Short mmCIF file of C-alpha atoms and ligand atoms in Angstrom, two decimals:
data_model
loop_
_atom_site.label_atom_id
_atom_site.label_comp_id
_atom_site.label_asym_id
_atom_site.label_seq_id
_atom_site.Cartn_x
_atom_site.Cartn_y
_atom_site.Cartn_z
CA MET A 213 82.01 122.37 116.13
CA ARG A 214 81.96 123.23 112.40
CA ILE A 215 85.27 122.69 110.62
CA LEU A 216 86.40 122.95 107.01
CA VAL A 217 89.46 120.99 105.89
CA THR A 218 91.34 121.90 102.73
CA VAL A 219 92.56 118.92 100.75
CA LYS A 220 94.67 119.21 97.60
CA PHE A 221 94.90 116.77 94.70
CA VAL A 222 98.46 116.14 93.97
CA PRO A 223 100.49 113.87 91.66
CA ASP A 224 101.56 110.62 93.45
CA LEU A 225 105.03 111.28 94.96
CA GLN A 226 106.26 107.83 93.73
CA SER A 227 105.42 108.74 90.07
CA GLN A 228 107.77 110.32 87.55
CA ARG A 229 107.25 114.08 87.94
CA SER A 230 107.54 116.55 85.12
CA PHE A 231 106.77 120.15 84.27
CA THR A 232 104.99 121.73 81.35
CA GLU A 233 105.66 125.36 80.86
CA GLY A 234 106.59 125.94 84.46
CA ALA A 235 103.63 124.01 85.92
CA VAL A 236 103.58 120.53 87.39
CA THR A 237 102.18 118.13 84.78
CA ARG A 238 99.01 116.73 86.38
CA THR A 239 97.54 113.53 85.07
CA GLY A 240 94.48 112.03 86.52
CA ASP A 241 95.68 108.43 86.71
CA ASP A 242 98.40 108.93 89.25
CA GLY A 243 96.82 111.66 91.43
CA THR A 244 95.82 111.37 95.12
CA MET A 245 94.82 113.38 98.06
CA ASN A 246 97.96 115.25 99.42
CA GLU A 247 99.22 112.88 102.10
CA LEU A 248 99.79 115.62 104.71
CA ASP A 249 96.08 116.59 104.37
CA GLU A 250 95.23 113.31 105.96
CA ASN A 251 96.59 114.86 109.27
CA ALA A 252 94.27 117.86 108.72
CA VAL A 253 91.18 115.58 108.21
CA GLU A 254 92.11 113.51 111.24
CA ALA A 255 92.51 116.69 113.39
CA ALA A 256 89.05 117.82 112.24
CA LEU A 257 87.34 114.46 112.96
CA GLN A 258 88.94 114.17 116.42
CA LEU A 259 87.78 117.67 117.37
CA LYS A 260 84.25 116.85 116.17
CA GLU A 261 84.26 113.57 118.05
CA ALA A 262 85.59 115.27 121.23
CA ALA A 263 82.82 117.85 120.97
CA GLY A 264 80.23 115.10 120.44
CA GLU A 265 78.67 117.15 117.68
CA GLY A 266 79.43 119.15 114.61
CA GLU A 267 80.13 118.94 110.90
CA VAL A 268 83.33 118.59 108.90
CA TYR A 269 83.60 119.86 105.28
CA ALA A 270 86.37 118.85 102.91
CA LEU A 271 87.16 121.35 100.14
CA THR A 272 89.40 121.13 97.13
CA VAL A 273 90.23 123.50 94.26
CA GLY A 274 91.34 121.91 91.02
CA GLY A 275 90.40 120.32 87.68
CA ASP A 276 87.90 117.48 87.18
CA ASP A 277 90.38 114.92 88.65
CA ALA A 278 90.66 116.86 91.93
CA VAL A 279 87.25 115.43 92.97
CA ALA A 280 89.32 112.36 94.08
CA ALA A 281 90.75 114.41 96.95
CA VAL A 282 87.34 115.11 98.54
CA ARG A 283 86.09 111.60 97.78
CA LYS A 284 89.09 110.28 99.80
CA ALA A 285 88.13 112.70 102.59
CA LEU A 286 84.58 111.38 102.49
CA GLN A 287 85.96 107.85 102.90
CA LEU A 288 87.82 108.97 106.02
CA GLY A 289 84.56 110.25 107.48
CA VAL A 290 84.00 113.88 106.66
CA ASP A 291 80.31 114.90 106.32
CA HIS A 292 80.38 117.23 103.23
CA ALA A 293 82.55 117.62 100.11
CA VAL A 294 82.99 120.66 97.98
CA HIS A 295 84.91 120.85 94.75
CA VAL A 296 85.65 124.21 93.19
CA SER A 297 86.43 123.72 89.49
CA ASP A 298 86.61 126.23 86.82
CA ALA A 299 88.91 126.41 83.74
CA ALA A 300 89.74 130.00 84.60
CA VAL A 301 91.44 128.88 87.90
CA ALA A 302 94.12 127.05 85.88
CA GLY A 303 97.57 128.51 86.43
CA SER A 304 96.67 130.32 89.67
CA ASP A 305 99.53 130.95 92.11
CA VAL A 306 99.13 130.73 95.83
CA PHE A 307 97.38 134.09 96.01
CA GLY A 308 94.79 133.06 93.39
CA THR A 309 94.23 129.67 94.98
CA ALA A 310 93.84 131.27 98.39
CA LYS A 311 91.30 133.83 96.98
CA VAL A 312 89.20 130.92 95.57
CA ILE A 313 89.33 128.85 98.75
CA ALA A 314 88.54 131.92 100.85
CA ALA A 315 85.46 132.69 98.80
CA ALA A 316 84.17 129.11 99.21
CA VAL A 317 84.88 129.21 102.94
CA GLU A 318 82.99 132.49 103.22
CA LYS A 319 80.03 131.08 101.29
CA ILE A 320 79.74 128.18 103.65
CA HIS A 321 80.45 130.46 106.76
CA GLU A 322 77.58 132.84 105.78
CA GLU A 323 75.11 129.92 105.59
CA SER A 324 76.18 128.59 109.10
CA PRO A 325 79.38 129.90 110.79
CA LEU A 326 82.41 127.79 110.76
CA ASP A 327 84.73 127.55 113.79
CA LEU A 328 87.93 126.48 112.07
CA VAL A 329 89.64 125.93 108.72
CA ILE A 330 92.30 123.20 109.03
CA THR A 331 94.91 122.69 106.34
CA GLY A 332 97.89 120.38 106.06
CA MET A 333 101.40 121.76 106.64
CA ALA A 334 102.31 121.68 102.88
CA ALA A 335 101.17 120.38 99.54
CA LEU A 336 103.66 117.71 98.54
CA ASP A 337 103.72 119.11 94.93
CA GLY A 338 103.85 122.87 95.37
CA LEU A 339 105.42 122.64 98.87
CA THR A 340 105.34 126.30 99.58
CA SER A 341 103.46 126.02 102.90
CA MET A 342 102.12 129.54 102.00
CA LEU A 343 98.49 128.69 101.41
CA PRO A 344 97.42 128.63 105.04
CA THR A 345 98.78 132.12 105.70
CA ALA A 346 97.50 133.45 102.44
CA LEU A 347 94.10 132.03 103.23
CA ALA A 348 93.95 133.57 106.69
CA ALA A 349 94.89 136.94 105.20
CA GLU A 350 92.12 136.66 102.59
CA LEU A 351 89.61 135.76 105.28
CA ASP A 352 91.00 138.25 107.85
CA TRP A 353 90.94 135.37 110.43
CA SER A 354 93.55 134.48 112.96
CA GLN A 355 96.15 132.00 111.83
CA LEU A 356 98.03 129.29 113.86
CA THR A 357 100.54 127.54 111.68
CA LEU A 358 102.55 124.31 111.94
CA ALA A 359 100.57 122.85 114.81
CA SER A 360 101.85 119.66 116.31
CA GLY A 361 98.88 119.63 118.71
CA LEU A 362 95.49 121.41 118.55
CA THR A 363 92.81 121.78 121.18
CA VAL A 364 89.69 123.99 121.33
CA GLU A 365 88.20 125.29 124.61
CA GLY A 366 85.16 127.52 124.18
CA SER A 367 85.91 130.05 121.54
CA THR A 368 89.71 129.65 121.73
CA ALA A 369 91.98 127.36 119.68
CA THR A 370 95.39 126.49 121.17
CA VAL A 371 98.22 124.85 119.33
CA VAL A 372 101.62 123.56 120.23
CA ARG A 373 104.49 124.33 117.80
CA HIS A 374 107.67 122.34 118.00
CA LEU A 375 110.61 124.63 117.12
CA PRO A 376 114.24 123.51 116.99
CA ASP A 377 115.05 125.08 120.41
CA ALA A 378 111.59 125.56 122.01
CA HIS A 379 108.02 124.36 122.21
CA GLU A 380 105.55 127.26 121.71
CA THR A 381 101.97 127.27 122.90
CA VAL A 382 99.95 129.75 121.01
CA SER A 383 96.18 130.65 121.27
CA ALA A 384 93.77 132.45 118.99
CA SER A 385 90.07 133.31 118.92
CA LEU A 386 87.81 131.43 116.66
CA PRO A 387 87.22 131.46 113.78
CA ALA A 388 90.83 130.67 112.82
CA VAL A 389 92.95 128.94 110.18
CA VAL A 390 95.15 126.27 111.56
CA SER A 391 97.79 124.20 109.64
CA VAL A 392 98.76 120.98 111.26
CA THR A 393 102.03 119.05 110.88
CA ASP A 394 102.43 115.29 110.42
CA GLU A 395 103.21 115.08 114.23
CA ALA A 396 99.66 116.30 115.05
CA ASN A 397 98.08 112.79 114.96
CA LYS A 398 98.03 109.38 113.34
CA PRO A 399 95.56 109.52 110.49
CA ARG A 400 92.87 106.75 110.40
CA TYR A 401 92.41 104.35 107.57
CA PRO A 402 89.01 104.31 105.88
CA ASN A 403 87.08 101.24 106.74
CA PHE A 404 84.72 99.32 104.52
CA LYS A 405 81.61 100.82 106.02
CA LEU A 406 82.82 104.43 105.32
CA ILE A 407 84.12 103.57 101.89
CA MET A 408 80.64 102.23 100.97
CA ALA A 409 78.90 105.23 102.61
CA ALA A 410 81.17 107.72 100.84
CA ARG A 411 80.04 106.34 97.42
CA SER A 412 76.52 107.76 97.87
CA LYS A 413 77.57 111.04 99.51
CA PRO A 414 77.06 114.04 97.11
CA VAL A 415 79.99 116.30 96.15
CA THR A 416 78.98 120.00 95.77
CA THR A 417 80.62 121.62 92.67
CA TRP A 418 81.11 125.29 92.42
CA THR A 419 82.40 127.48 89.66
CA LEU A 420 83.87 130.96 89.92
CA ALA A 421 80.41 132.32 89.10
CA ASP A 422 78.88 130.49 92.13
CA LEU A 423 81.54 132.29 94.27
CA ALA A 424 81.18 135.67 92.62
CA ILE A 425 84.80 135.76 91.61
CA ASP A 426 85.83 137.75 88.55
CA PRO A 427 87.85 135.21 86.39
CA ALA A 428 90.34 137.99 85.51
CA THR A 429 91.45 138.10 89.20
CA VAL A 430 92.67 134.42 89.35
CA GLY A 431 94.41 132.07 87.03
CA ALA A 432 97.65 132.42 85.14
CA GLY A 433 96.95 135.95 84.00
CA ALA A 434 96.63 137.24 87.56
CA ALA A 435 99.43 135.28 89.07
CA ARG A 436 101.97 137.40 91.02
CA THR A 437 104.55 134.59 91.00
CA VAL A 438 106.10 132.83 88.02
CA VAL A 439 108.06 129.61 87.75
CA VAL A 440 111.22 130.95 86.11
CA ASP A 441 112.80 127.51 85.25
CA ALA A 442 112.38 123.91 86.04
CA SER A 443 114.70 121.10 85.09
CA PRO A 444 114.80 117.42 85.93
CA ARG A 445 116.84 116.46 88.95
CA PRO A 446 120.27 115.27 87.82
CA PRO A 447 120.87 111.55 88.21
CA LYS A 448 122.51 110.50 91.45
CA GLU A 449 126.24 110.10 91.19
CA ASP A 450 127.56 106.55 91.31
CA ARG A 451 127.33 105.24 94.76
CA THR A 452 129.51 102.61 96.53
CA VAL A 453 127.42 100.18 98.49
CA VAL A 454 129.29 98.33 101.18
CA THR A 455 127.65 95.38 102.85
CA ASP A 456 128.98 95.33 106.38
CA THR A 457 130.27 91.90 107.24
CA GLY A 458 132.37 93.13 110.08
CA GLU A 459 134.75 95.18 107.99
CA GLY A 460 132.35 98.10 107.38
CA GLY A 461 134.39 100.57 109.50
CA VAL A 462 137.55 99.77 107.61
CA ALA A 463 135.78 100.15 104.22
CA LEU A 464 134.27 103.47 105.37
CA ALA A 465 137.79 104.68 106.51
CA ASP A 466 139.33 103.47 103.20
CA TYR A 467 136.67 105.32 101.27
CA LEU A 468 137.13 108.62 103.12
CA LEU A 469 140.91 108.36 102.84
CA GLY A 470 140.49 107.65 99.11
CA LYS A 471 138.39 110.88 98.84
CA GLY A 472 140.99 112.88 100.80
CA LEU A 473 138.35 113.41 103.48
CA ALA A 474 140.20 112.06 106.58
C1 LIG B 631 93.56 124.73 89.13
C2 LIG B 631 94.98 125.04 89.64
C3 LIG B 631 95.88 125.32 88.62
C4 LIG B 631 97.24 125.52 89.08
N1 LIG B 631 98.09 125.90 88.14
C5 LIG B 631 99.39 126.18 88.50
C6 LIG B 631 100.38 126.58 87.52
O1 LIG B 631 100.09 126.68 86.31
N2 LIG B 631 101.64 126.84 88.00
C7 LIG B 631 101.98 126.69 89.28
O2 LIG B 631 103.07 126.93 89.64
N3 LIG B 631 101.09 126.34 90.23
C8 LIG B 631 99.81 126.07 89.83
N4 LIG B 631 98.87 125.73 90.72
C9 LIG B 631 99.30 125.48 92.16
C10 LIG B 631 99.05 126.59 92.95
O3 LIG B 631 99.85 127.54 92.76
C11 LIG B 631 99.19 125.91 94.41
O4 LIG B 631 98.19 125.08 94.69
C12 LIG B 631 99.04 127.00 95.52
O5 LIG B 631 100.00 127.98 95.29
C13 LIG B 631 99.16 126.39 96.88
O6 LIG B 631 100.58 126.24 97.16
P1 LIG B 631 101.14 124.88 97.47
O7 LIG B 631 100.74 123.84 96.49
O8 LIG B 631 102.65 125.08 97.66
O9 LIG B 631 100.37 124.56 98.80
P2 LIG B 631 100.99 124.65 100.42
O10 LIG B 631 100.80 126.11 100.84
O11 LIG B 631 102.25 123.93 100.47
O12 LIG B 631 99.76 123.76 101.01
C14 LIG B 631 99.35 123.89 102.32
C15 LIG B 631 97.95 123.25 102.48
O13 LIG B 631 97.07 124.14 101.71
C16 LIG B 631 96.02 123.31 101.25
N5 LIG B 631 95.88 123.51 99.79
C17 LIG B 631 96.81 123.93 98.90
N6 LIG B 631 96.39 124.00 97.66
C18 LIG B 631 95.15 123.54 97.71
C19 LIG B 631 94.10 123.38 96.73
N7 LIG B 631 94.22 123.66 95.50
N8 LIG B 631 92.82 122.92 97.19
C20 LIG B 631 92.64 122.65 98.49
N9 LIG B 631 93.59 122.76 99.44
C21 LIG B 631 94.77 123.26 99.03
C22 LIG B 631 96.26 121.88 101.64
O14 LIG B 631 95.57 121.63 102.79
C23 LIG B 631 97.74 121.92 101.91
O15 LIG B 631 98.16 120.98 102.84
C24 LIG B 631 97.54 125.51 90.37
C25 LIG B 631 96.59 125.24 91.35
C26 LIG B 631 95.28 125.03 90.98
C27 LIG B 631 94.26 124.74 92.03
#
């Protein structure tokens, strides 16, 4: 089983977020691997362990700092790490990002075929959940999105999708792109042995030239989407905090009456 997992380097959600000219301001000191990509890494490691053989790649696209995302994946136990970094990628939209990731996937796939690409359900900064679909389209592979469960039998991947009023079971032939939700599994913690082993594992770095991508086809200049406006979230309105000492219900009723809501 050969699997590639996409992991994105994102600003820490707890940090103060800001925008510069329509793009998320990214600083190296508060960045981390997108938390939802831990589920993607876990899904890949579980499939490899169940198969008893295989290799797992972690791939990120981003500036110098983004290498931290694949290093984290190495600590979790993936076998190989690839970082695509090129100044010309800056400002790419989802289509540009998917094009770059697809070229890297194809390069690895040509050397030795991959069975699956597994992504997280969303990147917690961009939060479009579009990358998996755009990537499957670029690769012309099947796509199975928002999987709460994933199994592979022979050359078929099967996922379970939890919808509001139904549970869907959907299958596709390999190779396929699968995005997994945070319900798919419980990500493991890196242990000391893996953290130490990860320090000596190499990270392969590719530029656009390594992927034979024309720089004019990605980056801000080629973006098909544009952030029209971004403004800080307004501060929360004053809140009334009531500590319930047995009179909570009365306080709530009084509050609603005071607002004319009851
Ligand atoms: C170098 C660079 C510069 C960028 N500059 C801008 C900019 O100027 N303005 C702007 O609006 N946006 C910019 N982006 C963000 C880019 O548009 C988004 O990364 C892309 O559209 C994916 O959308 P998303 O973040 O909503 O991911 P989603 O679709 O929500 O993510 C789903 C999954 O896709 C995978 N994934 C997503 N992005 C990456 C990645 N980069 N590497 C590896 N895996 C990934 C993860 O597994 C993730 O869980 C830039 C991105 C890069 C890499």
